[in-house]
Coordinates of C-alpha atoms in Angstrom, one line a residue:
M1 CA 78.9 84.7 121.9
G2 CA 82.6 85.1 123.2
E3 CA 82.8 83.0 126.4
I4 CA 79.6 80.9 126.5
M5 CA 78.3 78.8 129.4
D6 CA 76.6 75.5 128.4
S7 CA 73.4 75.1 130.4
R8 CA 74.0 71.4 130.7
K9 CA 77.6 71.8 131.9
D10 CA 79.7 74.3 133.7
D11 CA 82.5 74.1 131.2
P12 CA 83.4 77.4 129.4
W13 CA 83.0 77.6 125.6
I14 CA 85.2 80.0 123.5
T15 CA 84.4 81.3 120.0
S16 CA 87.3 80.8 117.5
V17 CA 87.8 81.9 113.8
G18 CA 89.9 80.5 111.1
I19 CA 90.8 82.5 108.0
D20 CA 92.7 81.0 105.1
I21 CA 94.1 83.3 102.4
G22 CA 95.3 81.0 99.8
T23 CA 96.6 81.1 96.2
S24 CA 93.2 80.4 94.6
T25 CA 90.7 80.8 97.4
T26 CA 89.9 82.6 100.6
K27 CA 87.5 81.2 103.2
M28 CA 86.7 81.6 106.8
I29 CA 84.9 79.4 109.6
I30 CA 83.7 80.2 113.0
S31 CA 83.5 77.6 115.7
R32 CA 82.9 77.0 119.3
L33 CA 85.5 75.1 121.4
R34 CA 84.5 73.6 124.8
L35 CA 87.1 73.6 127.5
A36 CA 87.1 71.0 130.4
R37 CA 89.3 69.7 133.1
T38 CA 90.7 66.3 132.0
S39 CA 92.8 65.5 135.2
G40 CA 91.4 63.7 138.3
S41 CA 90.4 65.5 141.4
L42 CA 93.6 64.4 143.2
S43 CA 95.9 65.6 140.3
L44 CA 97.2 69.0 139.2
P45 CA 94.4 70.7 137.1
R46 CA 94.9 69.9 133.3
Y47 CA 92.5 71.4 130.8
D48 CA 91.9 70.4 127.2
I49 CA 89.6 71.2 124.4
V50 CA 87.1 68.4 124.5
E51 CA 84.5 69.4 122.1
R52 CA 84.5 71.4 118.8
E53 CA 81.4 72.8 117.0
L54 CA 81.4 74.4 113.6
L55 CA 79.0 77.4 113.6
Y56 CA 79.6 79.0 110.2
A57 CA 81.5 78.4 107.1
S58 CA 81.8 81.1 104.6
P59 CA 81.5 80.7 100.8
I60 CA 84.7 79.9 99.0
Y61 CA 85.9 83.1 97.5
S62 CA 88.5 83.6 94.8
T63 CA 91.5 85.4 96.5
P64 CA 91.2 89.0 95.6
L65 CA 94.5 90.6 94.3
K66 CA 95.3 94.2 93.4
N67 CA 97.9 92.9 90.8
A68 CA 100.2 90.0 90.4
D69 CA 102.3 91.1 93.4
E70 CA 99.8 92.3 96.0
V71 CA 96.9 91.0 97.8
D72 CA 93.8 93.3 98.0
A73 CA 93.5 93.6 101.8
E74 CA 90.6 95.9 101.6
R75 CA 88.5 93.5 99.5
I76 CA 89.3 90.7 101.9
G77 CA 88.3 92.9 104.9
E78 CA 85.0 93.5 103.2
L79 CA 84.3 89.9 102.7
L80 CA 85.1 89.1 106.3
V81 CA 82.9 91.9 107.6
A82 CA 80.0 90.5 105.6
D83 CA 80.7 87.0 106.9
Y84 CA 80.8 88.1 110.5
A85 CA 77.4 89.8 109.9
R86 CA 75.9 86.5 108.4
A87 CA 77.5 84.5 111.3
E88 CA 76.0 87.0 113.9
V89 CA 79.4 87.3 115.6
Q90 CA 81.2 90.4 116.5
P91 CA 85.1 90.4 116.3
N92 CA 85.4 91.2 120.0
E93 CA 83.6 88.0 120.9
L94 CA 86.3 85.8 119.2
K95 CA 88.8 84.5 121.8
S96 CA 90.9 82.2 119.7
G97 CA 91.8 81.3 116.1
A98 CA 94.2 82.1 113.3
V99 CA 94.6 84.0 110.1
I100 CA 96.9 81.9 107.8
I101 CA 98.3 83.0 104.5
T102 CA 99.2 80.0 102.3
G103 CA 100.6 78.8 99.0
E104 CA 101.7 81.4 96.5
T105 CA 99.9 84.2 98.3
A106 CA 102.7 84.1 100.9
N107 CA 105.0 85.3 98.2
K108 CA 103.1 88.6 97.7
A109 CA 104.9 91.8 98.4
N110 CA 102.4 92.9 101.2
A111 CA 101.8 89.2 102.5
R112 CA 103.1 90.0 106.0
Q113 CA 101.4 93.2 106.5
I114 CA 98.1 91.9 105.2
V115 CA 98.0 88.8 107.5
H116 CA 98.8 90.9 110.6
L117 CA 96.3 93.6 109.8
L118 CA 93.5 91.0 109.2
A119 CA 94.4 89.3 112.6
E120 CA 94.3 92.6 114.4
R121 CA 90.9 93.4 113.0
S122 CA 89.6 89.9 113.9
G123 CA 89.3 89.9 117.7
D124 CA 91.4 90.1 120.8
F125 CA 93.2 86.9 120.3
V126 CA 93.3 86.0 116.6
V127 CA 96.9 85.3 115.5
A128 CA 98.7 85.7 112.2
T129 CA 100.4 82.7 110.8
A130 CA 102.2 81.7 107.6
G131 CA 104.5 78.9 106.6
A132 CA 104.3 75.7 104.6
D133 CA 105.1 73.4 107.6
L134 CA 102.3 74.9 109.6
E135 CA 99.9 74.8 106.8
G136 CA 100.6 71.1 106.2
L137 CA 100.1 70.4 109.9
L138 CA 96.8 72.4 110.1
A139 CA 95.4 70.9 106.9
G140 CA 96.4 67.4 108.1
K141 CA 94.4 68.0 111.3
G142 CA 91.4 69.6 109.5
A143 CA 91.4 66.6 107.0
G144 CA 91.3 64.1 109.8
A145 CA 94.7 62.5 109.2
E146 CA 95.9 63.1 112.8
R147 CA 92.8 61.4 114.2
R148 CA 92.9 58.5 111.7
S149 CA 96.6 57.8 112.6
M150 CA 95.5 57.0 116.1
Q151 CA 93.4 54.1 114.8
I152 CA 95.8 52.3 112.6
R153 CA 99.3 50.8 113.0
G154 CA 101.1 52.7 110.4
A155 CA 101.4 56.3 109.6
V156 CA 98.8 58.5 107.7
A157 CA 100.1 61.1 105.2
N158 CA 97.8 64.0 104.1
I159 CA 98.7 66.0 101.0
D160 CA 96.9 69.2 100.9
I161 CA 97.1 70.6 97.3
G162 CA 95.7 74.1 96.5
G163 CA 96.6 76.6 93.8
G164 CA 100.3 77.0 94.6
T165 CA 101.7 74.3 96.9
A166 CA 101.3 70.7 98.0
N167 CA 101.8 70.6 101.8
T168 CA 102.3 67.1 103.1
A169 CA 102.0 66.2 106.8
V170 CA 102.7 62.6 108.1
F171 CA 101.1 61.6 111.3
H172 CA 101.8 58.5 113.4
R173 CA 99.8 57.6 116.5
G174 CA 98.4 61.0 116.8
K175 CA 101.7 62.8 116.5
L176 CA 103.3 64.8 113.7
A177 CA 106.2 62.8 112.2
G178 CA 107.2 64.9 109.4
T179 CA 106.3 67.7 106.9
V180 CA 107.3 68.5 103.4
T181 CA 106.1 71.0 100.8
F182 CA 106.3 71.0 96.9
H183 CA 105.8 73.5 94.3
I184 CA 102.8 71.7 92.9
G185 CA 99.3 73.4 92.5
G186 CA 96.6 74.1 90.1
R187 CA 97.3 77.7 89.5
L188 CA 101.1 77.4 88.8
I189 CA 100.0 77.0 85.1
Q190 CA 97.1 79.1 84.0
V191 CA 95.5 78.3 80.7
N192 CA 92.3 79.3 78.7
N193 CA 89.9 77.0 76.8
L194 CA 91.9 77.5 73.6
G195 CA 94.9 76.0 75.1
T196 CA 96.8 79.4 75.5
I197 CA 99.0 79.7 78.5
T198 CA 98.1 83.0 80.3
A199 CA 100.6 82.7 83.2
I200 CA 103.3 80.4 84.7
S201 CA 104.5 80.7 88.3
D202 CA 108.2 81.5 88.7
S203 CA 108.3 78.7 91.4
L204 CA 107.6 76.0 88.9
R205 CA 110.0 77.2 86.1
P206 CA 113.2 75.5 87.4
W207 CA 111.5 72.1 87.4
L208 CA 109.9 72.8 84.0
E209 CA 113.2 73.8 82.4
G210 CA 115.0 70.7 84.0
K211 CA 112.3 68.5 82.4
G212 CA 112.7 70.2 79.0
Y213 CA 109.4 72.0 79.0
K214 CA 110.0 75.4 77.5
L215 CA 106.7 77.0 78.2
K216 CA 105.9 80.8 78.2
A217 CA 102.8 83.0 78.6
G218 CA 101.1 83.3 75.1
Q219 CA 102.1 79.9 73.9
T220 CA 99.5 77.4 72.9
V221 CA 99.7 73.9 74.2
S222 CA 97.7 70.6 73.6
Y223 CA 95.8 68.6 76.0
E224 CA 98.5 65.9 75.7
Q225 CA 101.3 68.3 76.6
L226 CA 99.5 69.5 79.8
Q227 CA 98.7 65.9 80.7
Q228 CA 102.4 64.9 80.3
I229 CA 103.4 67.9 82.6
C230 CA 100.8 67.0 85.2
T231 CA 101.7 63.4 85.2
A232 CA 105.4 64.2 85.5
M233 CA 104.8 66.4 88.6
C234 CA 102.7 63.8 90.4
R235 CA 105.2 61.1 89.5
D236 CA 108.1 63.1 90.9
M237 CA 106.2 64.1 94.2
L238 CA 105.0 60.6 94.9
H239 CA 108.7 59.2 94.1
M240 CA 110.0 61.6 96.8
L241 CA 107.4 60.8 99.4
C242 CA 107.5 57.1 99.0
H243 CA 111.3 56.9 98.9
S244 CA 112.0 59.6 101.6
M245 CA 114.1 57.3 103.7
D246 CA 116.5 55.9 101.0
G247 CA 117.8 59.3 100.1
S248 CA 116.7 58.8 96.6
L249 CA 116.2 62.3 95.1
E250 CA 116.5 62.8 91.3
G251 CA 118.1 66.2 90.6
T252 CA 115.3 67.6 88.5
A253 CA 112.6 66.1 90.8
S254 CA 114.2 67.9 93.8
R255 CA 113.5 71.3 92.1
L256 CA 109.8 70.7 93.2
L257 CA 110.8 70.9 96.8
L258 CA 110.0 74.1 98.8
G259 CA 112.5 73.8 101.7
H260 CA 113.5 70.6 103.3
P261 CA 112.8 67.1 102.2
L262 CA 110.6 64.8 104.3
G263 CA 113.3 62.8 106.0
D264 CA 112.8 59.6 108.0
V265 CA 109.1 58.9 108.9
P266 CA 107.3 55.6 109.8
A267 CA 106.0 53.6 107.0
I268 CA 102.9 55.3 105.4
E269 CA 100.0 53.0 105.5
E270 CA 97.2 55.3 104.3
W271 CA 97.0 58.6 102.3
M272 CA 94.6 61.5 102.1
I273 CA 94.3 64.2 99.6
S274 CA 92.8 67.6 100.7
G275 CA 92.7 71.1 99.3
G276 CA 91.1 72.2 96.1
I277 CA 92.8 69.3 94.3
G278 CA 91.3 66.8 96.7
K279 CA 87.9 68.2 95.8
L280 CA 88.6 68.0 92.1
M281 CA 89.5 64.4 92.3
T282 CA 85.9 63.6 93.1
Q283 CA 84.6 65.2 89.9
P284 CA 84.8 63.7 86.4
K285 CA 88.1 63.6 84.7
P286 CA 88.6 66.3 82.0
T287 CA 88.8 65.2 78.5
T288 CA 88.8 68.3 76.5
M289 CA 90.6 71.7 76.8
D290 CA 87.4 73.4 77.8
Q291 CA 87.0 71.1 80.7
I292 CA 90.6 71.5 81.8
A293 CA 90.3 75.3 81.8
I294 CA 87.0 75.5 83.5
H295 CA 88.8 77.4 86.3
G296 CA 91.5 79.0 84.1
D297 CA 94.2 76.6 85.2
I298 CA 95.4 73.0 85.2
G299 CA 93.8 72.0 88.4
P300 CA 91.3 69.5 87.1
L301 CA 94.0 67.7 84.9
L302 CA 96.4 67.8 88.0
A303 CA 93.9 66.2 90.2
H304 CA 93.2 63.1 88.0
A305 CA 96.9 62.7 87.1
L306 CA 97.6 62.4 90.9
Q307 CA 94.8 59.9 91.1
D308 CA 96.2 57.9 88.2
W309 CA 99.7 57.8 89.8
M310 CA 98.4 56.9 93.2
D311 CA 96.5 53.9 91.6
I312 CA 99.7 52.9 89.7
A313 CA 101.8 53.0 92.9
A314 CA 99.1 51.0 94.7
L315 CA 98.8 53.5 97.5
Q316 CA 96.0 53.0 99.9
M317 CA 93.8 56.1 99.7
I318 CA 91.1 57.1 102.1
Q319 CA 88.7 59.9 101.9
A320 CA 89.6 63.1 103.8
E321 CA 87.1 64.5 106.2
E322 CA 87.5 67.9 104.6
T323 CA 89.0 68.8 101.3
V324 CA 89.0 72.4 100.2
R325 CA 88.3 73.6 103.7
A326 CA 90.9 71.4 105.5
T327 CA 93.3 74.2 106.2
V328 CA 90.9 76.7 107.5
I329 CA 89.2 74.1 109.7
G330 CA 92.6 73.3 111.1
A331 CA 93.4 77.0 111.7
G332 CA 90.0 77.7 113.3
M333 CA 89.3 74.5 115.3
Q334 CA 92.7 72.8 115.8
S335 CA 95.3 75.5 116.3
T336 CA 94.7 76.3 120.0
E337 CA 96.2 74.6 123.1
I338 CA 95.5 75.1 126.7
S339 CA 97.8 75.9 129.5
G340 CA 96.7 76.1 133.1
A341 CA 97.8 73.5 135.6
T342 CA 100.0 75.9 137.6
V343 CA 100.4 79.1 135.8
H344 CA 102.0 82.3 137.1
L345 CA 101.1 85.5 135.3
D346 CA 99.8 89.1 135.4
A347 CA 96.6 89.0 133.3
S348 CA 97.0 92.6 132.5
L349 CA 99.8 91.8 130.1
L350 CA 97.6 89.6 127.9
P351 CA 97.0 89.0 125.1
I352 CA 100.6 88.7 123.8
R353 CA 101.1 88.0 120.0
N354 CA 104.0 86.8 118.0
M355 CA 106.6 86.3 120.7
P356 CA 109.8 84.3 119.4
V357 CA 110.7 81.1 121.2
M358 CA 114.2 80.0 122.1
K359 CA 114.6 76.6 123.8
I360 CA 117.2 76.1 126.5
D361 CA 118.3 72.5 125.9
L362 CA 118.8 70.9 129.2
T363 CA 119.2 67.4 130.7
E364 CA 118.9 66.2 134.3
D365 CA 122.6 66.2 134.7
V366 CA 123.1 69.8 133.5
V367 CA 120.2 71.1 135.6
E368 CA 121.9 69.6 138.8
R369 CA 125.3 71.0 137.9
P370 CA 125.2 74.9 138.4
E371 CA 128.2 75.7 136.2
L372 CA 126.8 73.7 133.3
L373 CA 123.3 75.2 133.8
E374 CA 124.8 78.7 133.7
R375 CA 126.6 78.1 130.5
A376 CA 123.5 76.8 128.8
V377 CA 121.2 79.6 129.9
V378 CA 123.8 82.4 128.9
Q379 CA 124.6 80.7 125.6
V380 CA 120.9 80.7 124.5
M381 CA 120.3 84.2 125.8
R382 CA 123.4 85.6 124.0
I383 CA 122.4 84.0 120.8
S384 CA 118.7 85.1 121.2
S385 CA 119.7 88.8 121.8
S386 CA 121.9 88.8 118.6
L387 CA 118.9 87.3 116.5
Y388 CA 116.2 89.5 117.7
E389 CA 117.5 92.8 119.0
R390 CA 116.5 94.5 115.7
E391 CA 113.0 93.3 115.8
E392 CA 111.0 96.3 116.9
A393 CA 107.8 94.5 116.9
I394 CA 108.8 92.2 119.8
N395 CA 110.5 95.1 121.9
A396 CA 113.7 93.0 122.1
S397 CA 112.1 90.2 124.1
V398 CA 111.9 86.4 123.8
A399 CA 110.1 83.6 125.4
F400 CA 112.4 80.9 126.8
A401 CA 111.3 77.3 126.8
L402 CA 112.4 74.5 129.2
P403 CA 112.4 70.8 128.1
A404 CA 110.3 68.2 129.8
L405 CA 112.5 66.5 132.6
K406 CA 111.6 63.6 134.9
H407 CA 112.3 65.8 138.0
W408 CA 112.9 69.4 138.9
S409 CA 114.4 69.8 142.4
Y410 CA 113.9 72.8 144.5
A411 CA 117.5 73.8 144.2
S412 CA 117.5 73.5 140.4
L413 CA 114.4 75.7 140.1
Q414 CA 116.0 78.3 142.3
N415 CA 119.2 78.3 140.2
I416 CA 117.5 78.6 136.9
S417 CA 115.4 81.4 138.3
T418 CA 118.4 83.4 139.2
L419 CA 120.1 82.7 135.8
I420 CA 116.9 83.7 133.9
V421 CA 116.5 87.0 135.7
E422 CA 120.2 87.8 135.4
G423 CA 120.1 86.8 131.7
Y424 CA 117.1 89.1 130.9
R425 CA 118.7 92.0 132.6
R426 CA 121.8 91.5 130.9
F427 CA 120.7 90.7 127.4
F428 CA 117.1 92.2 127.3
P429 CA 117.4 95.3 129.5
A430 CA 114.4 97.0 127.8
S431 CA 112.1 94.0 128.0
G432 CA 109.1 94.5 130.4
V433 CA 108.1 91.0 130.7
I434 CA 109.9 87.7 131.3
I435 CA 108.1 84.8 129.6
V436 CA 109.0 81.1 130.4
I437 CA 107.3 78.1 128.9
C438 CA 107.4 74.7 130.7
V439 CA 106.3 71.2 129.7
N440 CA 106.3 70.0 133.3
D441 CA 103.9 71.3 135.8
V442 CA 106.3 73.6 137.6
A443 CA 105.1 77.0 136.2
K444 CA 103.6 78.4 139.4
A445 CA 106.7 77.6 141.5
L446 CA 109.2 78.8 138.9
G447 CA 107.2 81.9 138.2
Q448 CA 107.0 82.9 141.8
S449 CA 110.7 82.2 142.3
I450 CA 111.5 84.5 139.3
A451 CA 109.0 87.1 140.5
R452 CA 110.7 87.3 143.9
R453 CA 114.0 88.1 142.2
C454 CA 112.5 90.7 139.8
G455 CA 110.5 92.7 142.4
D456 CA 108.2 95.1 140.5
W457 CA 110.0 95.0 137.1
P458 CA 110.0 93.2 134.7
K459 CA 106.7 91.4 135.1
V460 CA 106.7 87.5 134.8
I461 CA 104.6 85.1 132.8
C462 CA 105.3 81.4 133.3
I463 CA 103.0 78.7 131.8
D464 CA 103.2 75.0 131.6
Q465 CA 101.8 71.9 129.6
I466 CA 103.1 73.4 126.3
R467 CA 105.8 72.0 124.1
V468 CA 107.6 74.3 121.8
E469 CA 110.9 74.3 119.8
H470 CA 113.5 76.7 118.6
G471 CA 112.1 79.1 116.0
D472 CA 108.5 78.7 117.1
Y473 CA 106.3 81.8 117.9
I474 CA 103.8 81.7 120.6
D475 CA 100.7 83.7 121.3
L476 CA 99.0 83.9 124.7
G477 CA 95.3 84.8 125.1
E478 CA 93.4 86.3 128.0
P479 CA 92.7 83.9 130.9
I480 CA 89.4 81.9 130.7
G481 CA 87.7 81.1 134.0
G482 CA 90.6 82.7 135.7
I483 CA 93.0 79.8 135.3
M484 CA 93.1 78.6 131.7
I485 CA 95.2 80.3 129.0
P486 CA 94.5 79.7 125.3
V487 CA 97.9 79.2 123.5
V488 CA 98.7 79.1 119.8
V489 CA 102.2 77.8 118.8
K490 CA 103.0 78.6 115.2
T491 CA 105.6 79.4 112.7
L492 CA 105.7 82.8 111.1
A493 CA 107.7 81.9 107.9
F494 CA 107.0 83.7 104.6
H495 CA 108.4 82.3 101.4
G496 CA 111.0 83.9 99.3
G497 CA 113.4 84.3 102.2
N498 CA 111.2 86.7 104.1
R499 CA 111.4 84.8 107.3
R500 CA 111.1 85.8 110.8

């Protein structure tokens, strides 16, 4: 299937995969993405993904674990091999997509190794991703919150709740306005039908203790106790979401936060709930311990506690387009962007995975003043070399991003070309490739200018129409149709301080 030509159109199609390894469940989708020129004949060529077609959705598997600390990579690999066979797709036909490890699973000792291994076994350009912010973004796209935000005046918030985390993304007029993640999920407290607690996640313990709940494995609890806990979790989360702009954070409630608070976002007009908890909200409310523990955890009770509190808070809820598959739909169908207006590259260098990005913050005034421009470029390169010189996987190389400016003059492009080449040779002498990412359509001119200064080495890749920020990672796929480059911008952030 790989690169498919539609008989009705000359637009190319690419085959994409999404794989989500979550706290409770693992699933995979395969889709086709149609690429088309969206600019006029008199403008620089601009390409976008204009159509997405779902080809295959796997069953929802329980995430296989070797033990409490390790993911069972071999078992996941076996499941994916079977799914590829059922979908009649070979891994070498996949040209885009992502493997994302989410929730509590990102805490596992072998999380990083597993997600990269699976990505490498899943095609020429399938990328490894992790991180709560990215998970929230992809789930919000997959659930339809991004699209819905373009249809209403206010913002749309999607809360994707699975087994280990609640990832919230707020969209306004089609743009991401903010993300926040909470230690809230159905598997954080595991319980059997007798009311005996079989496991409690360490991530929830600080909040439980702050609330006065002294729970431990082996203890028997009542329906009422679990209901109180679920109600308190949902109340604290919604309080932080609804009062994000007034700085109101109760001390104990803030222990549910994983990372940063939400910050200032536009007024939220509508709310969506996706993930496993979103699906459970559509099912009857559990009234007995047997019904609570049907999955061996508090998921069913948590789902209806959230529904109750959203009703109490009079929040306008709308149905998510996807619930339990929202993240994997986002990873497989919404994670790819296209660069191609004026790229400069050597196709033999592609694909490139997991290249860290550093942004050179510039203004029109700085760009037109050579001494200020030199200072800005050298400072970022010096910082980058100190951050990444020990990262063997990237061969001491970094992609540098330029901001969107109203105008790049010929002189400013020449000056920054010289500074980039000198900076690479000074701070990244072992790097075999210079990568520059532009927002403006100047990549061809800039890339050629850099290449003239480099000679035969290092090689140069310069792409445009892509927005990135400090700390992002970028993956570049093989050219499609000779001019379009599939790009995935992502965060590789593993929990527990294991952050790249």
